[in-house]
Amino acid sequence: MTDETFNPGPNTASWLDRWDDSVMTTYGTPPIVIERGEKSTVWDVDGNEYLDLLSGIAVTSVGHANPAVAKAVADQVSTLIHTSNLYGHKRTIELSERLKGIVESYANTGNNTKVFYCQGGATANEAAIKLARRNAAKVQGTETAGTKVKLISTNKAFHGRTSGSLTLTGKPEKRDQFLPLLDGVVYVDFNDLEQLEAAMDDDVAAIFLEPIQGEGGVNVATDEYLAKARELATKYNALMIHDEVQTGIGRTGEWYYGLSRGVVPDVISSAKGLGGGMPIGASIALGNAADLFEPGDHATTYGGNPVTSAAALAVLDTIENEAILDNVKTVGQYFKDEVLALGHPAIVEVRGAGLLIAIELTEPVAAEAVKLALAKGFLLNAVTPTAIRVAPPLVITPDELDTFVAVLPDILDQVTTNGDLLGNE
Ligand SMILES: Cc1ncc(COP(=O)(O)O)c(C=O)c1O
């Protein structure tokens, strides 16, 4: 229905033809081609305006074309673009000190925090897998990890698409056609304490956990679950790895959600919002885990590149200078309250933290709702068949969110079977 009515214009059609002819089909043909952005708004190649409620899947944290990020990148590009890690440069040192300071500002994080840089979330998790291997060898006093290679992950988890991170991804439909992948990954239900405990033994090298499952539907871990996972990892000499690729760097109103719940992991995977749109990933190791790698153990040519590091520094500055963590908490709560106050019969629940929110619907019509929202000028996605995800730039304003809340009832009326909802079936 909405496919037929949504027609962004002739320029879009022409660019999409060229896309189909030349871009590999992984995501499928996109509905629009974006030309430029400013703060929380983007414009397509036909000049149509959209409020971006997805921010490139939780990436453009400080808004599109953020002047501080743009200036940092431009200055860095015209000074020094690349060194490799055979040589140092100032930006990577400064960024590591900042991330260390952020992590260590939370309770019980100690004072030994070190960072490995890569290109994104999946590669941050790959580094964490290798840290788990090194830790397994170390605690056993052996050369290799031996049988201590079991990795615990959760059903519905998303950890990326590289071979190791794909194995950790708890979605068989994304994984199975690429088997064989990594051996030894065990999947347990998220937030199920008993299953987790039953899966643990001395062969476990690490527990991987998103403190809030993003792609799995914005499922928030209970404090009890996070604490139990930490306790079990310690008991079995395994690493506790928090994948905060989606939840980190202010998305929940905290720098890192797990730390804000009083749980200290051994490794935090960070990416997405960290670069504000520039591709950077970070594996942040705490305590003994910070010293597991030795020269030659792991590497990547572009990791900690001066330009992406400069962008990340500008993101961190902006978040601090503009009190963005507070904004996320206030505006996120405001949005949740406003959506719930609609009292629309198609809305079952509004969940999440800060500005990582899912609107759960009574029917599997999230994709239809997203299409209709696009036609009305809003970018969102269907994170599950029944849930719409809202993850806007962290600088979004209540007024901007109001414009979406105003059209949401009409969208839901159109995509749900009103008769059923009213109990008239
Ligand atoms: C929690 C989590 N981990 C890892 C990834 C993979 O990150 P990337 O796409 O940058 O490799 C994602 C991406 O959505 C994610 O949400």
CSV table of C-alpha atoms and ligand atoms in Angstrom, one decimal:
chain,number,residue,atom,x,y,z
A,1,MET,CA,0.0,0.0,0.0
A,2,THR,CA,2.5,2.5,1.1
A,3,ASP,CA,5.0,1.4,-1.5
A,4,GLU,CA,2.6,2.5,-4.2
A,5,THR,CA,2.0,5.9,-2.8
A,6,PHE,CA,5.5,6.8,-1.8
A,7,ASN,CA,7.3,8.4,-4.7
A,8,PRO,CA,10.3,10.6,-3.6
A,9,GLY,CA,10.9,11.9,-7.1
A,10,PRO,CA,12.8,11.5,-10.5
A,11,ASN,CA,16.3,12.1,-9.1
A,12,THR,CA,15.8,9.3,-6.6
A,13,ALA,CA,14.6,6.9,-9.2
A,14,SER,CA,17.6,7.6,-11.4
A,15,TRP,CA,20.1,7.2,-8.6
A,16,LEU,CA,18.5,4.0,-7.4
A,17,ASP,CA,18.7,2.5,-10.9
A,18,ARG,CA,22.4,3.2,-10.8
A,19,TRP,CA,22.6,1.7,-7.3
A,20,ASP,CA,20.9,-1.5,-8.5
A,21,ASP,CA,23.4,-1.8,-11.3
A,22,SER,CA,26.5,-1.3,-9.3
A,23,VAL,CA,26.1,-1.8,-5.5
A,24,MET,CA,26.1,-5.3,-4.1
A,25,THR,CA,22.7,-6.5,-2.7
A,26,THR,CA,23.3,-6.8,1.0
A,27,TYR,CA,20.8,-4.4,2.3
A,28,GLY,CA,18.6,-4.4,-0.8
A,29,THR,CA,17.6,-1.3,-2.7
A,30,PRO,CA,17.2,1.7,-0.3
A,31,PRO,CA,14.0,3.7,-0.5
A,32,ILE,CA,15.7,7.1,-0.8
A,33,VAL,CA,19.2,8.6,-1.6
A,34,ILE,CA,20.3,11.1,1.0
A,35,GLU,CA,22.2,14.2,-0.2
A,36,ARG,CA,22.9,16.2,3.0
A,37,GLY,CA,22.0,16.5,6.6
A,38,GLU,CA,22.0,19.1,9.4
A,39,LYS,CA,21.5,18.2,13.1
A,40,SER,CA,18.5,15.8,13.1
A,41,THR,CA,17.3,16.5,9.6
A,42,VAL,CA,18.3,15.1,6.2
A,43,TRP,CA,17.4,15.9,2.6
A,44,ASP,CA,17.2,13.4,-0.3
A,45,VAL,CA,18.3,14.0,-3.9
A,46,ASP,CA,14.9,15.3,-4.8
A,47,GLY,CA,15.0,17.9,-1.9
A,48,ASN,CA,12.5,16.0,0.3
A,49,GLU,CA,13.1,16.6,4.0
A,50,TYR,CA,13.1,13.9,6.7
A,51,LEU,CA,13.4,13.9,10.4
A,52,ASP,CA,16.1,11.3,11.1
A,53,LEU,CA,14.9,9.2,14.0
A,54,LEU,CA,17.4,6.4,13.3
A,55,SER,CA,20.7,8.4,12.9
A,56,GLY,CA,22.4,5.8,10.6
A,57,ILE,CA,21.5,3.1,13.1
A,58,ALA,CA,22.6,4.9,16.3
A,59,VAL,CA,25.7,6.5,14.7
A,60,THR,CA,25.4,10.3,14.0
A,61,SER,CA,25.3,10.9,17.7
A,62,VAL,CA,26.0,14.6,17.7
A,63,GLY,CA,23.9,15.3,14.7
A,64,HIS,CA,24.5,15.5,10.9
A,65,ALA,CA,27.2,17.8,9.7
A,66,ASN,CA,28.1,18.7,13.3
A,67,PRO,CA,30.4,21.7,13.0
A,68,ALA,CA,32.8,20.6,15.7
A,69,VAL,CA,33.2,17.1,14.1
A,70,ALA,CA,33.5,18.7,10.6
A,71,LYS,CA,36.2,21.1,11.7
A,72,ALA,CA,38.2,18.4,13.6
A,73,VAL,CA,38.1,16.2,10.5
A,74,ALA,CA,39.0,19.0,8.1
A,75,ASP,CA,41.9,20.2,10.3
A,76,GLN,CA,43.2,16.7,10.7
A,77,VAL,CA,42.9,15.8,7.1
A,78,SER,CA,45.0,18.8,6.1
A,79,THR,CA,47.6,18.0,8.7
A,80,LEU,CA,48.1,14.2,8.9
A,81,ILE,CA,45.8,11.5,7.5
A,82,HIS,CA,47.5,8.3,8.3
A,83,THR,CA,50.6,6.9,10.1
A,84,SER,CA,49.9,3.2,10.6
A,85,ASN,CA,50.5,1.9,14.1
A,86,LEU,CA,54.2,1.5,13.5
A,87,TYR,CA,54.4,5.2,14.5
A,88,GLY,CA,52.5,7.1,17.1
A,89,HIS,CA,50.4,10.3,16.6
A,90,LYS,CA,48.8,12.6,19.0
A,91,ARG,CA,45.1,12.0,18.3
A,92,THR,CA,45.1,8.3,19.2
A,93,ILE,CA,46.9,9.0,22.5
A,94,GLU,CA,44.5,11.8,23.4
A,95,LEU,CA,41.5,9.7,22.5
A,96,SER,CA,42.8,6.7,24.6
A,97,GLU,CA,43.3,9.0,27.6
A,98,ARG,CA,39.8,10.4,27.2
A,99,LEU,CA,38.2,7.0,26.9
A,100,LYS,CA,40.3,5.8,29.9
A,101,GLY,CA,39.0,8.8,31.9
A,102,ILE,CA,35.4,8.2,30.9
A,103,VAL,CA,35.6,4.5,31.9
A,104,GLU,CA,37.4,5.1,35.1
A,105,SER,CA,34.9,7.8,36.1
A,106,TYR,CA,32.6,4.9,37.0
A,107,ALA,CA,32.9,3.1,40.3
A,108,ASN,CA,35.3,0.2,40.7
A,109,THR,CA,36.8,0.4,37.3
A,110,GLY,CA,40.4,0.7,38.6
A,111,ASN,CA,43.1,2.6,36.9
A,112,ASN,CA,44.4,0.3,34.2
A,113,THR,CA,42.3,0.9,31.1
A,114,LYS,CA,43.8,0.5,27.6
A,115,VAL,CA,42.3,0.7,24.1
A,116,PHE,CA,42.7,-1.1,20.8
A,117,TYR,CA,41.2,0.6,17.8
A,118,CYS,CA,39.6,-0.8,14.7
A,119,GLN,CA,37.0,0.1,12.1
A,120,GLY,CA,33.6,-0.6,13.7
A,121,GLY,CA,31.6,-2.8,16.0
A,122,ALA,CA,32.3,-6.2,14.5
A,123,THR,CA,36.0,-5.7,14.5
A,124,ALA,CA,35.9,-4.5,18.1
A,125,ASN,CA,34.3,-7.8,19.0
A,126,GLU,CA,36.9,-9.7,17.0
A,127,ALA,CA,39.6,-8.1,19.2
A,128,ALA,CA,37.5,-9.1,22.3
A,129,ILE,CA,37.4,-12.8,21.1
A,130,LYS,CA,41.2,-12.8,20.8
A,131,LEU,CA,41.6,-11.2,24.2
A,132,ALA,CA,39.4,-14.1,25.5
A,133,ARG,CA,41.8,-16.6,23.9
A,134,ARG,CA,44.8,-14.9,25.4
A,135,ASN,CA,43.2,-14.7,28.8
A,136,ALA,CA,42.3,-18.4,28.6
A,137,ALA,CA,45.9,-19.3,27.9
A,138,LYS,CA,47.2,-17.1,30.7
A,139,VAL,CA,44.9,-18.4,33.4
A,140,GLN,CA,45.8,-21.9,32.6
A,141,GLY,CA,49.5,-21.2,32.2
A,142,THR,CA,49.5,-22.7,28.7
A,143,GLU,CA,50.7,-21.6,25.3
A,144,THR,CA,47.2,-21.7,23.7
A,145,ALA,CA,43.7,-21.6,25.0
A,146,GLY,CA,43.4,-25.4,24.7
A,147,THR,CA,39.8,-26.4,25.5
A,148,LYS,CA,39.0,-23.1,27.2
A,149,VAL,CA,37.5,-21.7,24.0
A,150,LYS,CA,33.8,-21.7,24.9
A,151,LEU,CA,32.0,-18.4,24.3
A,152,ILE,CA,28.6,-17.7,25.8
A,153,SER,CA,26.3,-15.5,23.8
A,154,THR,CA,22.6,-14.8,23.9
A,155,ASN,CA,19.7,-15.7,21.6
A,156,LYS,CA,18.7,-12.6,19.5
A,157,ALA,CA,22.1,-11.0,20.2
A,158,PHE,CA,23.7,-9.0,17.4
A,159,HIS,CA,27.5,-8.7,17.4
A,160,GLY,CA,28.4,-8.1,13.8
A,161,ARG,CA,29.0,-9.8,10.4
A,162,THR,CA,32.6,-10.8,10.4
A,163,SER,CA,33.1,-14.6,11.0
A,164,GLY,CA,33.8,-14.4,14.8
A,165,SER,CA,31.2,-11.8,15.6
A,166,LEU,CA,28.7,-13.5,13.3
A,167,THR,CA,29.1,-16.7,15.2
A,168,LEU,CA,28.3,-14.7,18.4
A,169,THR,CA,25.2,-13.3,16.7
A,170,GLY,CA,22.3,-15.2,18.2
A,171,LYS,CA,20.2,-15.1,15.0
A,172,PRO,CA,20.4,-18.4,13.1
A,173,GLU,CA,18.8,-16.9,10.0
A,174,LYS,CA,21.8,-14.5,9.7
A,175,ARG,CA,24.4,-17.2,10.6
A,176,ASP,CA,23.5,-20.6,9.3
A,177,GLN,CA,24.1,-20.2,5.5
A,178,PHE,CA,27.7,-19.3,6.4
A,179,LEU,CA,28.6,-22.3,8.5
A,180,PRO,CA,31.1,-23.5,9.4
A,181,LEU,CA,31.9,-20.6,11.7
A,182,LEU,CA,33.8,-20.4,15.0
A,183,ASP,CA,33.6,-23.5,17.2
A,184,GLY,CA,32.4,-23.4,20.8
A,185,VAL,CA,29.7,-20.7,20.9
A,186,VAL,CA,26.8,-21.5,23.2
A,187,TYR,CA,23.6,-19.4,23.1
A,188,VAL,CA,21.4,-18.8,26.1
A,189,ASP,CA,18.2,-16.9,26.5
A,190,PHE,CA,18.8,-13.2,27.3
A,191,ASN,CA,17.9,-12.4,30.9
A,192,ASP,CA,17.6,-16.0,31.9
A,193,LEU,CA,19.8,-16.5,35.0
A,194,GLU,CA,19.4,-20.3,35.2
A,195,GLN,CA,20.3,-20.9,31.6
A,196,LEU,CA,23.4,-18.8,32.0
A,197,GLU,CA,24.5,-20.5,35.1
A,198,ALA,CA,23.9,-24.0,33.5
A,199,ALA,CA,26.1,-23.1,30.5
A,200,MET,CA,29.1,-22.1,32.6
A,201,ASP,CA,32.1,-24.3,33.3
A,202,ASP,CA,35.8,-24.1,33.3
A,203,ASP,CA,36.0,-24.3,29.5
A,204,VAL,CA,34.2,-20.9,29.2
A,205,ALA,CA,36.6,-18.2,27.9
A,206,ALA,CA,34.1,-15.3,27.8
A,207,ILE,CA,30.5,-14.2,28.2
A,208,PHE,CA,29.4,-11.7,25.5
A,209,LEU,CA,26.5,-9.6,26.3
A,210,GLU,CA,24.8,-6.5,25.0
A,211,PRO,CA,23.6,-4.7,28.1
A,212,ILE,CA,20.7,-3.7,26.0
A,213,GLN,CA,20.1,-5.9,22.9
A,214,GLY,CA,19.8,-3.4,20.1
A,215,GLU,CA,19.1,-5.4,16.9
A,216,GLY,CA,17.3,-8.1,18.9
A,217,GLY,CA,14.5,-5.6,19.7
A,218,VAL,CA,15.8,-3.1,22.3
A,219,ASN,CA,15.7,-5.6,25.2
A,220,VAL,CA,17.1,-4.3,28.4
A,221,ALA,CA,19.2,-6.6,30.6
A,222,THR,CA,18.0,-6.6,34.2
A,223,ASP,CA,20.5,-5.4,36.8
A,224,GLU,CA,20.4,-8.9,38.4
A,225,TYR,CA,21.3,-10.5,35.1
A,226,LEU,CA,24.3,-8.2,34.5
A,227,ALA,CA,25.5,-8.7,38.0
A,228,LYS,CA,25.1,-12.5,37.8
A,229,ALA,CA,27.0,-12.7,34.5
A,230,ARG,CA,29.9,-10.7,36.0
A,231,GLU,CA,29.9,-13.0,39.0
A,232,LEU,CA,30.0,-16.1,36.9
A,233,ALA,CA,32.7,-14.8,34.5
A,234,THR,CA,34.9,-14.1,37.5
A,235,LYS,CA,34.1,-17.5,39.1
A,236,TYR,CA,35.2,-19.4,35.9
A,237,ASN,CA,38.2,-17.2,35.0
A,238,ALA,CA,36.4,-16.0,31.9
A,239,LEU,CA,36.2,-12.5,30.5
A,240,MET,CA,33.0,-10.5,30.8
A,241,ILE,CA,32.6,-8.6,27.5
A,242,HIS,CA,30.0,-5.9,27.2
A,243,ASP,CA,29.1,-5.1,23.6
A,244,GLU,CA,28.2,-1.5,23.9
A,245,VAL,CA,28.5,-0.8,20.1
A,246,GLN,CA,25.0,0.4,20.0
A,247,THR,CA,24.4,1.5,23.6
A,248,GLY,CA,27.7,3.3,24.3
A,249,ILE,CA,28.7,6.9,24.0
A,250,GLY,CA,25.6,8.6,25.4
A,251,ARG,CA,22.9,6.6,23.6
A,252,THR,CA,21.3,5.7,26.9
A,253,GLY,CA,22.2,8.9,28.7
A,254,GLU,CA,25.3,7.3,30.0
A,255,TRP,CA,28.7,6.8,28.5
A,256,TYR,CA,28.4,3.0,28.9
A,257,TYR,CA,25.2,1.5,30.1
A,258,GLY,CA,26.7,-1.6,31.9
A,259,LEU,CA,29.0,0.6,33.9
A,260,SER,CA,26.1,2.9,34.8
A,261,ARG,CA,24.4,-0.2,36.3
A,262,GLY,CA,27.4,-0.7,38.6
A,263,VAL,CA,28.8,-3.7,36.7
A,264,VAL,CA,32.4,-3.6,35.5
A,265,PRO,CA,33.2,-5.8,32.5
A,266,ASP,CA,36.7,-6.8,31.4
A,267,VAL,CA,36.2,-5.5,27.9
A,268,ILE,CA,33.8,-3.0,26.4
A,269,SER,CA,33.2,-3.0,22.6
A,270,SER,CA,32.5,0.5,21.4
A,271,ALA,CA,31.8,2.0,17.9
A,272,LYS,CA,28.9,3.6,16.2
A,273,GLY,CA,28.3,6.9,18.1
A,274,LEU,CA,31.9,7.2,19.0
A,275,GLY,CA,32.9,8.5,15.6
A,276,GLY,CA,29.8,10.6,15.1
A,277,GLY,CA,29.6,9.1,11.6
A,278,MET,CA,33.3,8.4,11.0
A,279,PRO,CA,34.2,4.7,11.0
A,280,ILE,CA,35.9,3.8,14.3
A,281,GLY,CA,35.7,0.9,16.7
A,282,ALA,CA,37.4,0.5,20.1
A,283,SER,CA,38.0,-2.5,22.2
A,284,ILE,CA,38.4,-1.0,25.7
A,285,ALA,CA,40.0,-3.4,28.2
A,286,LEU,CA,40.0,-2.9,31.9
A,287,GLY,CA,42.2,-4.2,34.7
A,288,ASN,CA,44.2,-7.3,33.9
A,289,ALA,CA,42.6,-7.6,30.5
A,290,ALA,CA,44.3,-4.4,29.4
A,291,ASP,CA,47.6,-6.1,29.4
A,292,LEU,CA,46.7,-9.4,27.7
A,293,PHE,CA,47.9,-8.6,24.2
A,294,GLU,CA,51.6,-8.6,23.4
A,295,PRO,CA,53.3,-7.1,20.3
A,296,GLY,CA,52.2,-9.1,17.3
A,297,ASP,CA,49.0,-10.6,18.8
A,298,HIS,CA,46.6,-8.3,17.0
A,299,ALA,CA,46.7,-5.4,14.5
A,300,THR,CA,44.8,-3.5,11.8
A,301,THR,CA,46.3,-1.0,9.5
A,302,TYR,CA,43.7,1.8,10.0
A,303,GLY,CA,43.0,1.3,13.7
A,304,GLY,CA,43.2,4.6,15.6
A,305,ASN,CA,43.7,6.5,12.4
A,306,PRO,CA,44.3,10.3,13.1
A,307,VAL,CA,41.2,11.4,11.2
A,308,THR,CA,38.7,9.0,12.9
A,309,SER,CA,40.4,9.7,16.3
A,310,ALA,CA,40.0,13.4,15.8
A,311,ALA,CA,36.4,13.0,14.9
A,312,ALA,CA,35.8,10.9,18.1
A,313,LEU,CA,37.6,13.5,20.2
A,314,ALA,CA,35.2,16.1,18.8
A,315,VAL,CA,32.3,13.9,19.6
A,316,LEU,CA,33.4,13.5,23.2
A,317,ASP,CA,34.0,17.2,23.5
A,318,THR,CA,30.6,18.0,22.1
A,319,ILE,CA,28.8,15.5,24.4
A,320,GLU,CA,30.5,17.1,27.4
A,321,ASN,CA,30.3,20.7,26.4
A,322,GLU,CA,26.6,20.6,25.4
A,323,ALA,CA,25.5,18.4,28.4
A,324,ILE,CA,24.2,15.9,25.9
A,325,LEU,CA,24.0,13.0,28.4
A,326,ASP,CA,21.4,15.0,30.4
A,327,ASN,CA,19.5,15.8,27.2
A,328,VAL,CA,19.3,12.2,26.2
A,329,LYS,CA,17.8,11.2,29.6
A,330,THR,CA,15.3,14.1,29.6
A,331,VAL,CA,14.3,13.9,26.0
A,332,GLY,CA,14.2,10.1,25.9
A,333,GLN,CA,11.8,10.0,28.9
A,334,TYR,CA,9.7,12.8,27.4
A,335,PHE,CA,9.3,10.9,24.2
A,336,LYS,CA,8.4,7.6,26.0
A,337,ASP,CA,5.8,9.4,28.0
A,338,GLU,CA,4.3,11.2,25.0
A,339,VAL,CA,4.0,8.0,23.0
A,340,LEU,CA,2.4,6.2,25.9
A,341,ALA,CA,0.1,9.1,26.5
A,342,LEU,CA,-1.3,8.6,23.0
A,343,GLY,CA,-3.0,5.6,24.6
A,344,HIS,CA,-3.2,4.0,21.1
A,345,PRO,CA,-4.6,0.5,21.1
A,346,ALA,CA,-1.9,-0.8,18.8
A,347,ILE,CA,0.9,0.1,21.3
A,348,VAL,CA,1.8,-2.6,23.7
A,349,GLU,CA,4.8,-1.1,25.4
A,350,VAL,CA,7.5,1.5,24.9
A,351,ARG,CA,10.9,0.2,26.1
A,352,GLY,CA,14.5,1.1,26.1
A,353,ALA,CA,16.8,3.6,27.8
A,354,GLY,CA,17.7,7.1,26.9
A,355,LEU,CA,17.3,7.5,23.1
A,356,LEU,CA,17.4,3.8,22.2
A,357,ILE,CA,13.7,3.1,22.2
A,358,ALA,CA,11.4,0.4,20.8
A,359,ILE,CA,7.6,0.9,20.3
A,360,GLU,CA,6.1,-2.6,20.6
A,361,LEU,CA,3.0,-3.1,18.5
A,362,THR,CA,0.1,-5.6,18.9
A,363,GLU,CA,0.6,-6.8,15.3
A,364,PRO,CA,3.6,-7.6,13.0
A,365,VAL,CA,3.2,-4.4,11.1
A,366,ALA,CA,6.3,-2.5,12.0
A,367,ALA,CA,7.7,-2.6,8.5
A,368,GLU,CA,4.5,-1.1,7.1
A,369,ALA,CA,4.5,1.6,9.7
A,370,VAL,CA,8.1,2.5,8.9
A,371,LYS,CA,7.2,2.8,5.2
A,372,LEU,CA,4.3,5.0,5.9
A,373,ALA,CA,6.4,7.1,8.3
A,374,LEU,CA,9.0,7.5,5.5
A,375,ALA,CA,6.3,8.9,3.2
A,376,LYS,CA,5.4,11.3,5.9
A,377,GLY,CA,9.0,12.5,6.3
A,378,PHE,CA,10.4,10.3,9.2
A,379,LEU,CA,13.3,7.9,9.1
A,380,LEU,CA,12.9,4.9,11.5
A,381,ASN,CA,13.3,1.1,11.2
A,382,ALA,CA,11.4,-2.0,12.1
A,383,VAL,CA,13.8,-3.7,14.6
A,384,THR,CA,11.5,-6.7,14.8
A,385,PRO,CA,8.3,-7.5,12.9
A,386,THR,CA,6.3,-6.0,15.8
A,387,ALA,CA,8.6,-3.2,17.0
A,388,ILE,CA,9.6,0.2,15.6
A,389,ARG,CA,13.0,1.4,16.7
A,390,VAL,CA,13.6,5.1,17.5
A,391,ALA,CA,17.3,6.0,17.9
A,392,PRO,CA,17.7,9.6,16.8
A,393,PRO,CA,20.7,11.9,17.0
A,394,LEU,CA,21.4,12.6,20.7
A,395,VAL,CA,20.8,16.3,20.0
A,396,ILE,CA,17.2,15.9,19.0
A,397,THR,CA,14.7,18.3,20.6
A,398,PRO,CA,11.3,17.6,22.2
A,399,ASP,CA,9.7,19.8,19.5
A,400,GLU,CA,11.1,17.6,16.7
A,401,LEU,CA,10.0,14.5,18.5
A,402,ASP,CA,6.5,16.0,18.9
A,403,THR,CA,6.2,16.2,15.1
A,404,PHE,CA,6.5,12.4,15.0
A,405,VAL,CA,4.2,11.7,17.9
A,406,ALA,CA,1.6,13.9,16.2
A,407,VAL,CA,1.5,11.6,13.1
A,408,LEU,CA,2.0,8.3,14.9
A,409,PRO,CA,-1.7,7.6,15.6
A,410,ASP,CA,-2.6,8.1,12.0
A,411,ILE,CA,0.3,5.7,10.9
A,412,LEU,CA,-0.8,3.1,13.4
A,413,ASP,CA,-4.5,3.4,12.4
A,414,GLN,CA,-3.6,2.8,8.8
A,415,VAL,CA,-1.4,-0.2,9.3
A,416,THR,CA,-3.3,-2.1,12.0
A,417,THR,CA,-6.6,-3.9,11.6
A,418,ASN,CA,-8.7,-1.4,13.5
A,419,GLY,CA,-11.6,-3.8,13.8
A,420,ASP,CA,-9.5,-6.3,15.7
A,421,LEU,CA,-8.0,-3.6,17.9
A,422,LEU,CA,-11.4,-2.4,18.8
A,423,GLY,CA,-12.5,-6.0,19.6
A,424,ASN,CA,-15.0,-6.0,16.7
A,425,GLU,CA,-13.5,-8.9,14.7
B,1,LIG,C1,25.6,-4.4,19.5
B,1,LIG,C2,26.3,-4.4,18.2
B,1,LIG,N1,27.4,-5.0,18.1
B,1,LIG,C3,28.1,-5.0,16.9
B,1,LIG,C4,27.6,-4.4,15.8
B,1,LIG,C5,28.3,-4.5,14.5
B,1,LIG,O1,28.9,-3.2,14.2
B,1,LIG,P1,29.4,-2.9,12.8
B,1,LIG,O2,28.3,-2.8,11.9
B,1,LIG,O3,30.1,-1.5,13.0
B,1,LIG,O4,30.4,-3.9,12.4
B,1,LIG,C6,26.3,-3.8,15.9
B,1,LIG,C7,25.7,-3.2,14.7
B,1,LIG,O5,24.5,-2.9,14.6
B,1,LIG,C8,25.6,-3.8,17.1
B,1,LIG,O6,24.5,-3.2,17.2
